C-alpha atoms as a PDB file:
ATOM      1  CA  MET A   1      53.590 -18.432 -29.584  1.00  0.00           C
ATOM      2  CA  ILE A   2      50.994 -20.927 -28.359  1.00  0.00           C
ATOM      3  CA  GLN A   3      53.318 -22.010 -25.557  1.00  0.00           C
ATOM      4  CA  LYS A   4      53.884 -18.393 -24.535  1.00  0.00           C
ATOM      5  CA  LYS A   5      50.141 -17.731 -24.343  1.00  0.00           C
ATOM      6  CA  SER A   6      49.668 -20.889 -22.308  1.00  0.00           C
ATOM      7  CA  ILE A   7      52.304 -19.760 -19.847  1.00  0.00           C
ATOM      8  CA  GLN A   8      50.663 -16.360 -19.584  1.00  0.00           C
ATOM      9  CA  ARG A   9      47.265 -17.909 -18.912  1.00  0.00           C
ATOM     10  CA  THR A  10      48.749 -20.187 -16.277  1.00  0.00           C
ATOM     11  CA  PHE A  11      50.492 -17.283 -14.591  1.00  0.00           C
ATOM     12  CA  THR A  12      47.260 -15.268 -14.586  1.00  0.00           C
ATOM     13  CA  LEU A  13      45.340 -18.210 -13.127  1.00  0.00           C
ATOM     14  CA  VAL A  14      47.859 -18.583 -10.322  1.00  0.00           C
ATOM     15  CA  LEU A  15      47.517 -14.912  -9.464  1.00  0.00           C
ATOM     16  CA  ILE A  16      43.722 -15.018  -9.462  1.00  0.00           C
ATOM     17  CA  LEU A  17      43.691 -18.130  -7.302  1.00  0.00           C
ATOM     18  CA  SER A  18      46.088 -16.399  -4.964  1.00  0.00           C
ATOM     19  CA  ALA A  19      43.594 -13.564  -4.650  1.00  0.00           C
ATOM     20  CA  ALA A  20      41.247 -15.953  -2.882  1.00  0.00           C
ATOM     21  CA  PHE A  21      43.671 -15.910   0.026  1.00  0.00           C
ATOM     22  CA  LEU A  22      43.959 -12.130   0.096  1.00  0.00           C
ATOM     23  CA  THR A  23      41.589  -9.788   1.861  1.00  0.00           C
ATOM     24  CA  GLY A  24      40.402  -6.242   1.412  1.00  0.00           C
ATOM     25  CA  ASN A  25      42.091  -3.970  -1.084  1.00  0.00           C
ATOM     26  CA  ALA A  26      44.858  -6.389  -2.124  1.00  0.00           C
ATOM     27  CA  ALA A  27      42.423  -8.848  -3.669  1.00  0.00           C
ATOM     28  CA  ALA A  28      40.414  -5.985  -5.108  1.00  0.00           C
ATOM     29  CA  ARG A  29      43.405  -4.487  -6.913  1.00  0.00           C
ATOM     30  CA  LEU A  30      44.412  -7.844  -8.365  1.00  0.00           C
ATOM     31  CA  GLN A  31      40.920  -8.580  -9.662  1.00  0.00           C
ATOM     32  CA  GLU A  32      40.599  -5.076 -11.113  1.00  0.00           C
ATOM     33  CA  HIS A  33      43.883  -5.468 -12.981  1.00  0.00           C
ATOM     34  CA  PHE A  34      42.851  -8.626 -14.818  1.00  0.00           C
ATOM     35  CA  PHE A  35      39.090  -8.085 -14.998  1.00  0.00           C
ATOM     36  CA  PRO A  36      38.443  -4.314 -15.024  1.00  0.00           C
ATOM     37  CA  GLY A  37      35.071  -3.159 -13.778  1.00  0.00           C
ATOM     38  CA  THR A  38      34.296  -6.261 -11.724  1.00  0.00           C
ATOM     39  CA  LEU A  39      34.212  -6.996  -8.024  1.00  0.00           C
ATOM     40  CA  PRO A  40      36.936  -9.306  -6.695  1.00  0.00           C
ATOM     41  CA  ALA A  41      35.823 -12.943  -6.721  1.00  0.00           C
ATOM     42  CA  SER A  42      36.530 -13.217  -2.998  1.00  0.00           C
ATOM     43  CA  SER A  43      34.019 -10.439  -2.278  1.00  0.00           C
ATOM     44  CA  GLU A  44      31.007 -12.305  -3.595  1.00  0.00           C
ATOM     45  CA  GLY A  45      28.907 -14.505  -1.330  1.00  0.00           C
ATOM     46  CA  ASN A  46      28.769 -13.161   2.224  1.00  0.00           C
ATOM     47  CA  TRP A  47      29.317  -9.556   3.178  1.00  0.00           C
ATOM     48  CA  GLY A  48      32.258  -9.417   5.569  1.00  0.00           C
ATOM     49  CA  LEU A  49      34.163  -6.888   7.667  1.00  0.00           C
ATOM     50  CA  SER A  50      37.516  -6.855   9.404  1.00  0.00           C
ATOM     51  CA  PHE A  51      37.975  -4.268  12.150  1.00  0.00           C
ATOM     52  CA  GLN A  52      41.567  -3.063  12.203  1.00  0.00           C
ATOM     53  CA  GLU A  53      41.658  -0.052  14.510  1.00  0.00           C
ATOM     54  CA  GLU A  54      39.229   1.521  16.966  1.00  0.00           C
ATOM     55  CA  GLY A  55      37.426   4.508  15.500  1.00  0.00           C
ATOM     56  CA  GLU A  56      38.434   3.625  11.936  1.00  0.00           C
ATOM     57  CA  PRO A  57      36.243   2.101   9.190  1.00  0.00           C
ATOM     58  CA  PRO A  58      36.603  -1.682   8.882  1.00  0.00           C
ATOM     59  CA  VAL A  59      38.131  -3.323   5.827  1.00  0.00           C
ATOM     60  CA  ALA A  60      35.219  -4.715   3.810  1.00  0.00           C
ATOM     61  CA  ASN A  61      34.818  -7.306   1.059  1.00  0.00           C
ATOM     62  CA  ALA A  62      34.790  -4.535  -1.523  1.00  0.00           C
ATOM     63  CA  THR A  63      35.998  -0.946  -1.648  1.00  0.00           C
ATOM     64  CA  PHE A  64      33.891   2.214  -1.835  1.00  0.00           C
ATOM     65  CA  ASP A  65      34.751   2.654  -5.522  1.00  0.00           C
ATOM     66  CA  GLU A  66      33.937  -0.927  -6.482  1.00  0.00           C
ATOM     67  CA  LEU A  67      30.513  -0.756  -4.835  1.00  0.00           C
ATOM     68  CA  ASN A  68      29.848   2.685  -6.245  1.00  0.00           C
ATOM     69  CA  LYS A  69      29.726   1.214  -9.769  1.00  0.00           C
ATOM     70  CA  TYR A  70      26.538  -0.584  -8.741  1.00  0.00           C
ATOM     71  CA  ASP A  71      25.013   2.230  -6.636  1.00  0.00           C
ATOM     72  CA  ALA A  72      25.936   0.202  -3.558  1.00  0.00           C
ATOM     73  CA  TYR A  73      27.299   1.387  -0.228  1.00  0.00           C
ATOM     74  CA  TYR A  74      28.517   0.078   3.091  1.00  0.00           C
ATOM     75  CA  ALA A  75      29.528   3.419   4.655  1.00  0.00           C
ATOM     76  CA  GLU A  76      30.374   6.961   3.689  1.00  0.00           C
ATOM     77  CA  ASN A  77      34.009   7.650   2.855  1.00  0.00           C
ATOM     78  CA  THR A  78      34.456  10.631   5.171  1.00  0.00           C
ATOM     79  CA  ASP A  79      36.258  11.923   8.244  1.00  0.00           C
ATOM     80  CA  GLU A  80      33.111  13.711   9.402  1.00  0.00           C
ATOM     81  CA  LYS A  81      31.426  12.199  12.452  1.00  0.00           C
ATOM     82  CA  VAL A  82      28.144  11.206  10.846  1.00  0.00           C
ATOM     83  CA  LEU A  83      26.370   7.872  10.954  1.00  0.00           C
ATOM     84  CA  TYR A  84      23.388   6.212   9.305  1.00  0.00           C
ATOM     85  CA  LEU A  85      20.936   4.112  11.328  1.00  0.00           C
ATOM     86  CA  THR A  86      19.338   1.078   9.698  1.00  0.00           C
ATOM     87  CA  PHE A  87      17.232  -1.748  11.107  1.00  0.00           C
ATOM     88  CA  ASP A  88      16.469  -5.163   9.629  1.00  0.00           C
ATOM     89  CA  ALA A  89      12.881  -6.166  10.412  1.00  0.00           C
ATOM     90  CA  GLY A  90      11.930  -9.788   9.818  1.00  0.00           C
ATOM     91  CA  TYR A  91       8.978  -9.870  12.220  1.00  0.00           C
ATOM     92  CA  GLU A  92       7.458  -7.873  15.052  1.00  0.00           C
ATOM     93  CA  ASN A  93       7.809  -8.885  18.699  1.00  0.00           C
ATOM     94  CA  GLY A  94       7.149  -5.660  20.577  1.00  0.00           C
ATOM     95  CA  ASN A  95      10.574  -4.055  20.434  1.00  0.00           C
ATOM     96  CA  THR A  96       9.891  -1.641  17.586  1.00  0.00           C
ATOM     97  CA  LYS A  97       7.906   0.816  19.736  1.00  0.00           C
ATOM     98  CA  PRO A  98      10.758   1.701  22.135  1.00  0.00           C
ATOM     99  CA  ILE A  99      13.120   1.913  19.157  1.00  0.00           C
ATOM    100  CA  LEU A 100      10.813   4.392  17.428  1.00  0.00           C
ATOM    101  CA  GLU A 101      10.478   6.400  20.654  1.00  0.00           C
ATOM    102  CA  ALA A 102      14.278   6.665  20.965  1.00  0.00           C
ATOM    103  CA  LEU A 103      14.640   7.712  17.335  1.00  0.00           C
ATOM    104  CA  LYS A 104      11.971  10.391  17.760  1.00  0.00           C
ATOM    105  CA  LYS A 105      13.561  11.681  20.978  1.00  0.00           C
ATOM    106  CA  HIS A 106      16.910  12.159  19.240  1.00  0.00           C
ATOM    107  CA  ASN A 107      15.401  13.352  15.956  1.00  0.00           C
ATOM    108  CA  ALA A 108      17.376  10.566  14.299  1.00  0.00           C
ATOM    109  CA  PRO A 109      16.361   9.426  10.785  1.00  0.00           C
ATOM    110  CA  ALA A 110      16.414   5.694  10.174  1.00  0.00           C
ATOM    111  CA  THR A 111      15.616   3.072   7.542  1.00  0.00           C
ATOM    112  CA  PHE A 112      13.814  -0.190   8.321  1.00  0.00           C
ATOM    113  CA  PHE A 113      14.468  -2.950   5.776  1.00  0.00           C
ATOM    114  CA  VAL A 114      11.382  -5.173   5.848  1.00  0.00           C
ATOM    115  CA  VAL A 115      10.385  -8.560   4.432  1.00  0.00           C
ATOM    116  CA  GLY A 116       7.040  -9.763   3.139  1.00  0.00           C
ATOM    117  CA  THR A 117       5.701 -11.256   6.374  1.00  0.00           C
ATOM    118  CA  TYR A 118       6.410  -8.013   8.212  1.00  0.00           C
ATOM    119  CA  LEU A 119       4.290  -6.092   5.718  1.00  0.00           C
ATOM    120  CA  ASP A 120       1.530  -8.708   5.814  1.00  0.00           C
ATOM    121  CA  GLU A 121       1.316  -8.836   9.597  1.00  0.00           C
ATOM    122  CA  ASN A 122       1.965  -5.211  10.565  1.00  0.00           C
ATOM    123  CA  PRO A 123       0.216  -2.833   8.149  1.00  0.00           C
ATOM    124  CA  ASP A 124      -0.746  -0.401  10.934  1.00  0.00           C
ATOM    125  CA  LEU A 125       2.842  -0.214  12.167  1.00  0.00           C
ATOM    126  CA  ILE A 126       4.117   0.326   8.625  1.00  0.00           C
ATOM    127  CA  ARG A 127       1.706   3.243   8.221  1.00  0.00           C
ATOM    128  CA  GLU A 128       2.750   4.628  11.601  1.00  0.00           C
ATOM    129  CA  MET A 129       6.440   4.440  10.742  1.00  0.00           C
ATOM    130  CA  THR A 130       5.913   6.027   7.328  1.00  0.00           C
ATOM    131  CA  GLU A 131       3.883   8.881   8.806  1.00  0.00           C
ATOM    132  CA  ALA A 132       6.628   9.413  11.410  1.00  0.00           C
ATOM    133  CA  GLY A 133       9.204   9.891   8.651  1.00  0.00           C
ATOM    134  CA  ILE A 134      10.850   6.488   8.929  1.00  0.00           C
ATOM    135  CA  THR A 135      12.106   5.187   5.580  1.00  0.00           C
ATOM    136  CA  ILE A 136      11.029   1.674   4.621  1.00  0.00           C
ATOM    137  CA  GLY A 137      13.495  -0.326   2.521  1.00  0.00           C
ATOM    138  CA  ASN A 138      13.307  -3.610   0.597  1.00  0.00           C
ATOM    139  CA  HIS A 139      14.662  -6.728   2.322  1.00  0.00           C
ATOM    140  CA  THR A 140      12.925  -8.993  -0.270  1.00  0.00           C
ATOM    141  CA  TRP A 141       9.652 -10.862   0.099  1.00  0.00           C
ATOM    142  CA  HIS A 142      10.884 -14.273   1.256  1.00  0.00           C
ATOM    143  CA  HIS A 143      14.310 -13.364   2.732  1.00  0.00           C
ATOM    144  CA  LYS A 144      16.037 -15.815   0.380  1.00  0.00           C
ATOM    145  CA  ASP A 145      19.717 -16.178  -0.412  1.00  0.00           C
ATOM    146  CA  MET A 146      19.564 -13.795  -3.341  1.00  0.00           C
ATOM    147  CA  SER A 147      23.083 -14.698  -4.483  1.00  0.00           C
ATOM    148  CA  GLN A 148      21.607 -17.988  -5.722  1.00  0.00           C
ATOM    149  CA  ILE A 149      19.136 -16.218  -7.998  1.00  0.00           C
ATOM    150  CA  SER A 150      20.457 -15.642 -11.502  1.00  0.00           C
ATOM    151  CA  ALA A 151      17.189 -15.087 -13.393  1.00  0.00           C
ATOM    152  CA  LYS A 152      16.096 -11.450 -13.627  1.00  0.00           C
ATOM    153  CA  GLU A 153      12.441 -12.433 -13.400  1.00  0.00           C
ATOM    154  CA  SER A 154      12.906 -14.264 -10.113  1.00  0.00           C
ATOM    155  CA  PHE A 155      15.000 -11.467  -8.660  1.00  0.00           C
ATOM    156  CA  ALA A 156      12.477  -8.831  -9.719  1.00  0.00           C
ATOM    157  CA  GLU A 157       9.622 -10.876  -8.276  1.00  0.00           C
ATOM    158  CA  GLU A 158      11.185 -10.844  -4.801  1.00  0.00           C
ATOM    159  CA  MET A 159      11.534  -7.079  -5.005  1.00  0.00           C
ATOM    160  CA  THR A 160       8.248  -6.091  -6.633  1.00  0.00           C
ATOM    161  CA  TYR A 161       6.113  -8.106  -4.193  1.00  0.00           C
ATOM    162  CA  VAL A 162       7.464  -5.860  -1.422  1.00  0.00           C
ATOM    163  CA  GLU A 163       6.928  -2.732  -3.532  1.00  0.00           C
ATOM    164  CA  ASN A 164       3.326  -3.643  -4.319  1.00  0.00           C
ATOM    165  CA  LYS A 165       2.419  -4.549  -0.737  1.00  0.00           C
ATOM    166  CA  PHE A 166       3.942  -1.344   0.616  1.00  0.00           C
ATOM    167  CA  GLN A 167       1.966   0.726  -1.898  1.00  0.00           C
ATOM    168  CA  GLU A 168      -1.210  -1.183  -1.013  1.00  0.00           C
ATOM    169  CA  ILE A 169      -0.683  -0.352   2.683  1.00  0.00           C
ATOM    170  CA  THR A 170       0.467   3.247   2.439  1.00  0.00           C
ATOM    171  CA  GLY A 171      -0.606   4.480  -0.983  1.00  0.00           C
ATOM    172  CA  LYS A 172       3.016   5.505  -1.568  1.00  0.00           C
ATOM    173  CA  GLU A 173       5.859   4.161  -3.636  1.00  0.00           C
ATOM    174  CA  LEU A 174       8.512   2.185  -1.802  1.00  0.00           C
ATOM    175  CA  PRO A 175      11.883   3.971  -1.646  1.00  0.00           C
ATOM    176  CA  LYS A 176      14.390   2.175  -3.876  1.00  0.00           C
ATOM    177  CA  TYR A 177      16.635   1.006  -1.040  1.00  0.00           C
ATOM    178  CA  TYR A 178      17.680  -2.654  -0.976  1.00  0.00           C
ATOM    179  CA  ARG A 179      19.508  -4.770   1.574  1.00  0.00           C
ATOM    180  CA  PRO A 180      20.457  -8.331   0.572  1.00  0.00           C
ATOM    181  CA  PRO A 181      19.174 -10.848   3.142  1.00  0.00           C
ATOM    182  CA  GLN A 182      22.004 -12.073   5.400  1.00  0.00           C
ATOM    183  CA  GLY A 183      24.361  -9.922   3.346  1.00  0.00           C
ATOM    184  CA  LYS A 184      24.532 -12.634   0.671  1.00  0.00           C
ATOM    185  CA  TYR A 185      25.033 -11.206  -2.796  1.00  0.00           C
ATOM    186  CA  SER A 186      26.756 -11.444  -6.152  1.00  0.00           C
ATOM    187  CA  GLU A 187      27.836  -8.956  -8.787  1.00  0.00           C
ATOM    188  CA  THR A 188      24.860 -10.120 -10.851  1.00  0.00           C
ATOM    189  CA  ASN A 189      22.523  -9.271  -7.959  1.00  0.00           C
ATOM    190  CA  LEU A 190      23.984  -5.795  -7.623  1.00  0.00           C
ATOM    191  CA  LYS A 191      23.552  -5.177 -11.344  1.00  0.00           C
ATOM    192  CA  MET A 192      19.941  -6.396 -11.329  1.00  0.00           C
ATOM    193  CA  ALA A 193      19.087  -4.206  -8.344  1.00  0.00           C
ATOM    194  CA  GLN A 194      20.720  -1.240 -10.040  1.00  0.00           C
ATOM    195  CA  GLU A 195      18.776  -1.868 -13.244  1.00  0.00           C
ATOM    196  CA  MET A 196      15.577  -1.780 -11.182  1.00  0.00           C
ATOM    197  CA  GLY A 197      16.571   1.647  -9.880  1.00  0.00           C
ATOM    198  CA  TYR A 198      17.713   0.448  -6.457  1.00  0.00           C
ATOM    199  CA  HIS A 199      20.579   1.544  -4.249  1.00  0.00           C
ATOM    200  CA  THR A 200      22.025  -1.381  -2.295  1.00  0.00           C
ATOM    201  CA  PHE A 201      23.063  -0.896   1.330  1.00  0.00           C
ATOM    202  CA  PHE A 202      25.370  -3.186   3.256  1.00  0.00           C
ATOM    203  CA  TRP A 203      26.788  -2.017   6.606  1.00  0.00           C
ATOM    204  CA  SER A 204      30.018  -1.167   8.405  1.00  0.00           C
ATOM    205  CA  LEU A 205      28.869  -1.839  11.973  1.00  0.00           C
ATOM    206  CA  ALA A 206      26.677  -4.599  13.373  1.00  0.00           C
ATOM    207  CA  TYR A 207      26.782  -7.117  16.208  1.00  0.00           C
ATOM    208  CA  VAL A 208      25.124 -10.426  17.101  1.00  0.00           C
ATOM    209  CA  ASP A 209      21.732  -9.171  18.275  1.00  0.00           C
ATOM    210  CA  TRP A 210      19.278 -11.480  16.476  1.00  0.00           C
ATOM    211  CA  TYR A 211      19.147 -14.601  18.700  1.00  0.00           C
ATOM    212  CA  GLN A 212      15.989 -14.238  20.784  1.00  0.00           C
ATOM    213  CA  ASP A 213      17.063 -16.762  23.403  1.00  0.00           C
ATOM    214  CA  LYS A 214      20.573 -15.347  23.691  1.00  0.00           C
ATOM    215  CA  GLN A 215      20.321 -11.583  23.749  1.00  0.00           C
ATOM    216  CA  PRO A 216      23.544  -9.682  24.483  1.00  0.00           C
ATOM    217  CA  SER A 217      23.811  -7.861  27.786  1.00  0.00           C
ATOM    218  CA  HIS A 218      23.786  -4.077  27.794  1.00  0.00           C
ATOM    219  CA  GLU A 219      27.500  -4.117  28.573  1.00  0.00           C
ATOM    220  CA  GLU A 220      28.265  -6.422  25.632  1.00  0.00           C
ATOM    221  CA  ALA A 221      26.215  -4.265  23.271  1.00  0.00           C
ATOM    222  CA  PHE A 222      27.868  -1.025  24.347  1.00  0.00           C
ATOM    223  CA  SER A 223      31.313  -2.622  24.137  1.00  0.00           C
ATOM    224  CA  LYS A 224      30.797  -3.501  20.468  1.00  0.00           C
ATOM    225  CA  LEU A 225      28.764  -0.512  19.330  1.00  0.00           C
ATOM    226  CA  LEU A 226      30.822   2.204  20.986  1.00  0.00           C
ATOM    227  CA  SER A 227      34.309   0.901  20.224  1.00  0.00           C
ATOM    228  CA  ARG A 228      33.584   0.146  16.569  1.00  0.00           C
ATOM    229  CA  ILE A 229      31.683   3.280  15.622  1.00  0.00           C
ATOM    230  CA  HIS A 230      33.516   5.368  13.018  1.00  0.00           C
ATOM    231  CA  PRO A 231      32.904   8.380  10.762  1.00  0.00           C
ATOM    232  CA  GLY A 232      30.427   7.574   7.997  1.00  0.00           C
ATOM    233  CA  ALA A 233      29.204   4.328   9.579  1.00  0.00           C
ATOM    234  CA  VAL A 234      26.125   2.544   8.277  1.00  0.00           C
ATOM    235  CA  VAL A 235      24.856   0.820  11.417  1.00  0.00           C
ATOM    236  CA  LEU A 236      22.787  -2.359  11.188  1.00  0.00           C
ATOM    237  CA  LEU A 237      20.616  -3.293  14.181  1.00  0.00           C
ATOM    238  CA  HIS A 238      17.736  -5.760  14.365  1.00  0.00           C
ATOM    239  CA  SER A 239      14.386  -4.397  15.474  1.00  0.00           C
ATOM    240  CA  THR A 240      13.551  -7.763  17.078  1.00  0.00           C
ATOM    241  CA  SER A 241      16.291  -7.305  19.688  1.00  0.00           C
ATOM    242  CA  SER A 242      15.044  -6.552  23.196  1.00  0.00           C
ATOM    243  CA  THR A 243      18.537  -5.308  24.045  1.00  0.00           C
ATOM    244  CA  ASN A 244      18.360  -2.776  21.227  1.00  0.00           C
ATOM    245  CA  GLY A 245      14.949  -1.615  22.402  1.00  0.00           C
ATOM    246  CA  GLU A 246      16.280  -1.158  25.951  1.00  0.00           C
ATOM    247  CA  ILE A 247      19.567   0.595  25.146  1.00  0.00           C
ATOM    248  CA  LEU A 248      18.879   2.647  22.024  1.00  0.00           C
ATOM    249  CA  ASP A 249      18.082   5.906  23.818  1.00  0.00           C
ATOM    250  CA  GLU A 250      21.276   5.649  25.888  1.00  0.00           C
ATOM    251  CA  LEU A 251      23.285   4.446  22.883  1.00  0.00           C
ATOM    252  CA  LEU A 252      22.247   7.421  20.752  1.00  0.00           C
ATOM    253  CA  THR A 253      23.074   9.729  23.659  1.00  0.00           C
ATOM    254  CA  LYS A 254      26.547   8.224  23.989  1.00  0.00           C
ATOM    255  CA  TRP A 255      27.182   8.556  20.248  1.00  0.00           C
ATOM    256  CA  GLU A 256      26.066  12.186  20.410  1.00  0.00           C
ATOM    257  CA  GLU A 257      28.458  12.761  23.310  1.00  0.00           C
ATOM    258  CA  MET A 258      31.221  11.340  21.091  1.00  0.00           C
ATOM    259  CA  GLY A 259      30.391  14.048  18.537  1.00  0.00           C
ATOM    260  CA  TYR A 260      28.278  12.036  16.091  1.00  0.00           C
ATOM    261  CA  THR A 261      25.199  13.246  14.236  1.00  0.00           C
ATOM    262  CA  PHE A 262      22.595  11.148  12.453  1.00  0.00           C
ATOM    263  CA  ARG A 263      21.748  11.337   8.770  1.00  0.00           C
ATOM    264  CA  SER A 264      19.373   9.555   6.415  1.00  0.00           C
ATOM    265  CA  LEU A 265      20.403   7.238   3.596  1.00  0.00           C
ATOM    266  CA  ASP A 266      19.129   9.692   1.002  1.00  0.00           C
ATOM    267  CA  GLU A 267      21.755  12.129   2.299  1.00  0.00           C
ATOM    268  CA  LEU A 268      24.416   9.443   1.833  1.00  0.00           C
ATOM    269  CA  ILE A 269      23.322   9.008  -1.789  1.00  0.00           C
ATOM    270  CA  LYS A 270      23.244  12.770  -2.362  1.00  0.00           C
ATOM    271  CA  THR A 271      26.714  13.253  -0.856  1.00  0.00           C
ATOM    272  CA  ASN A 272      28.113  10.428  -2.950  1.00  0.00           C
ATOM    273  CA  LYS A 273      26.657  11.872  -6.176  1.00  0.00           C
ATOM    274  CA  GLU A 274      28.076  15.306  -5.381  1.00  0.00           C
ATOM    275  CA  GLU A 275      31.524  13.794  -4.849  1.00  0.00           C
ATOM    276  CA  ASP A 276      31.249  11.891  -8.144  1.00  0.00           C
ATOM    277  CA  ALA A 277      30.352  15.118  -9.952  1.00  0.00           C
ATOM    278  CA  VAL A 278      33.416  16.853  -8.521  1.00  0.00           C
ATOM    279  CA  ASN A 279      35.712  13.970  -9.417  1.00  0.00           C
END
């Protein structure tokens, strides 16, 4: 009997180790079989995407259902041509104004995930964005690798500093939207964010736009952002990008010409809850 159990454990270990070499849903199904209710081990660490076919959602580290357990999202599971605009804001360098102008022109809702220094250095801009209907989300105070934080107190500290500063600036409560810095996360992180009332947002479309001394050309940006757009996309752009500031008006126009409409993250949450209620 002991030998049989040992063989079973060995066989299970081999399968789990094999999952490290699998991607997407294959690894997810294997992990779910042996450890129900958990994310696949290969999904923890860095958020990752694999684009398979133009116009289709990419294969992500975790599935819609797996993330849903933690009130987390990377896109909407839909065939409808809708998309969600999000911006990561680590600091201000003059590119936010043209981005806001383009968003206003197209009546496009958006969420800016900000860090502590952004709040400290740009209170007037935060007030302006809030008054304009822009949603401000939590990108943590210090922009740390949150996957390395296992203590609830330390995790909560990174989040509440942003909440308190936002309330000090605007007199309003910060929306409970969280984006892990650099997309680094763990199942523990997702649980702690959920327990604090947060919804976690990854993304299904982004491109390399954050190097100030190596900004992509307009052609490079359009090539990535037009070919990889898909129904239900959560788009991540950096507000520090001069390219994004220059092309956003034209980019939104092109997406509209492709049949896309823009929605806010609260609509994504609402749609997801309605689908859960039906199922």
